[in-house]
Amino acid sequence: MDQKNGCAFYENGSWYHRTKVLNEDGTVKYSKKGGFKTKTAAEKSFKEYEKNFQSSLRKYQLAQNQDDSITLKNYLLYWFDEIFSKRIEPTTQMVSKFVLNSYILPFLDTDIKIKFVSVEYIDELLKK
């Protein structure tokens, strides 16, 4: 197994990576995908699987949390990936992702639920 990031490994004459798939009931199915000729191809496929898994997980969490117990951080990540990013150019997306990760998410109160977010809280967050 690749010791650097642990996502690609060589087995039975080809490269593989682990997969996670979110089932409709919220359980996770673990497996492996193989047949890649190079480690790079396996890593690229792994990143795509991981991106799809995270997107599915956020959508599932939002759908299951009808009682407003979703955190503001999870909602912002969902909003950025699933709504905002699809409407903007790649360069704007890159800058916006930097701003979100560097200047907004680090200043969020830990696990603040979206139902407790107020205009005053957002104002304070933007001032920080």
Coordinates of C-alpha atoms in Angstrom, one line a residue:
M1 CA 0.0 0.0 0.0
D2 CA 1.2 3.5 -0.8
Q3 CA 2.5 4.9 2.5
K4 CA 2.3 8.5 1.5
N5 CA -1.5 8.9 1.3
G6 CA -2.7 5.3 1.6
C7 CA -5.1 5.4 -1.3
A8 CA -3.4 3.3 -4.0
F9 CA -2.0 -0.2 -3.7
Y10 CA -0.6 -2.8 -6.0
E11 CA -2.3 -6.2 -6.0
N12 CA -2.6 -9.1 -8.5
G13 CA -0.7 -7.3 -11.3
S14 CA -2.6 -4.0 -11.2
W15 CA -3.2 -0.9 -9.1
Y16 CA -6.3 -0.6 -6.8
H17 CA -7.8 1.9 -4.4
R18 CA -10.4 1.6 -1.6
T19 CA -13.9 2.9 -2.3
K20 CA -16.8 4.1 -0.1
V21 CA -20.3 4.4 -1.4
L22 CA -23.2 5.8 0.5
N23 CA -26.3 3.7 0.4
E24 CA -29.8 5.2 0.4
D25 CA -30.3 4.2 4.0
G26 CA -27.2 6.1 5.1
T27 CA -25.0 3.1 5.5
V28 CA -21.6 3.0 3.8
K29 CA -20.5 0.2 1.5
Y30 CA -16.7 -0.4 1.4
S31 CA -15.0 -2.0 -1.5
K32 CA -12.0 -1.7 -3.8
K33 CA -11.7 -0.8 -7.4
G34 CA -8.9 -2.1 -9.5
G35 CA -7.5 -2.7 -13.0
F36 CA -5.5 0.6 -13.1
K37 CA -2.2 0.4 -15.1
T38 CA -0.6 3.1 -13.0
K39 CA -0.6 4.4 -9.4
T40 CA -1.5 7.9 -10.7
A41 CA -4.6 6.6 -12.4
A42 CA -5.7 4.8 -9.3
E43 CA -5.1 7.9 -7.2
K44 CA -7.1 10.0 -9.6
S45 CA -10.0 7.6 -9.5
F46 CA -9.8 7.5 -5.7
K47 CA -10.0 11.3 -5.5
E48 CA -13.1 11.2 -7.7
Y49 CA -14.7 8.5 -5.6
E50 CA -13.9 10.4 -2.4
K51 CA -15.4 13.7 -3.9
N52 CA -18.6 11.9 -4.9
F53 CA -18.8 10.2 -1.4
Q54 CA -18.4 13.5 0.4
S55 CA -21.0 15.2 -1.8
S56 CA -23.5 12.3 -1.3
L57 CA -22.9 12.3 2.5
R58 CA -23.6 16.1 2.8
K59 CA -26.8 15.8 0.7
Y60 CA -27.9 12.8 2.9
Q61 CA -27.1 14.7 6.1
L62 CA -29.0 17.7 5.0
A63 CA -32.0 15.6 3.9
Q64 CA -32.0 13.7 7.2
N65 CA -31.7 16.8 9.4
Q66 CA -35.1 18.3 8.9
D67 CA -35.0 19.4 12.6
D68 CA -32.5 22.1 11.8
S69 CA -29.6 20.3 13.6
I70 CA -27.2 20.7 10.7
T71 CA -24.1 22.7 11.5
L72 CA -23.4 25.9 9.8
K73 CA -20.0 24.6 8.6
N74 CA -21.6 21.5 6.9
Y75 CA -24.2 23.7 5.2
L76 CA -21.5 26.2 4.0
L77 CA -19.5 23.3 2.5
Y78 CA -22.6 21.9 0.9
W79 CA -23.7 25.3 -0.4
F80 CA -20.2 26.0 -1.9
D81 CA -19.8 22.6 -3.6
E82 CA -23.3 22.0 -4.8
I83 CA -24.8 25.4 -5.4
F84 CA -22.3 28.3 -5.6
S85 CA -19.4 26.5 -7.4
K86 CA -21.6 25.4 -10.3
R87 CA -22.5 29.0 -11.2
I88 CA -19.0 30.6 -11.2
E89 CA -15.8 30.4 -13.3
P90 CA -13.0 28.2 -12.2
T91 CA -10.7 31.1 -11.2
T92 CA -13.5 32.7 -9.1
Q93 CA -14.2 29.3 -7.6
M94 CA -10.5 28.9 -6.6
V95 CA -10.4 32.3 -4.9
S96 CA -13.8 31.7 -3.2
K97 CA -12.7 28.3 -1.9
F98 CA -9.6 30.0 -0.4
V99 CA -11.6 32.7 1.3
L100 CA -14.1 30.1 2.7
N101 CA -11.4 27.8 4.0
S102 CA -9.0 30.5 5.2
Y103 CA -11.2 33.4 6.4
I104 CA -14.6 32.0 7.2
L105 CA -14.5 28.4 8.4
P106 CA -11.7 28.9 10.9
F107 CA -13.7 31.6 12.7
L108 CA -16.9 29.6 13.0
D109 CA -18.0 28.6 16.5
T110 CA -17.5 24.9 17.0
D111 CA -20.6 22.9 15.9
I112 CA -23.0 25.9 15.8
K113 CA -26.3 24.6 14.5
I114 CA -27.8 26.5 11.6
K115 CA -31.0 27.1 13.5
F116 CA -29.0 29.3 16.0
V117 CA -27.4 31.5 13.3
S118 CA -28.6 35.1 13.4
V119 CA -27.8 38.2 11.4
E120 CA -25.7 39.4 14.4
Y121 CA -23.6 36.2 14.4
I122 CA -22.9 36.6 10.6
D123 CA -22.0 40.2 11.2
E124 CA -19.5 39.2 13.9
L125 CA -18.1 36.4 11.7
L126 CA -17.5 38.8 8.8
K127 CA -15.8 41.4 11.2
K128 CA -13.3 38.7 12.3

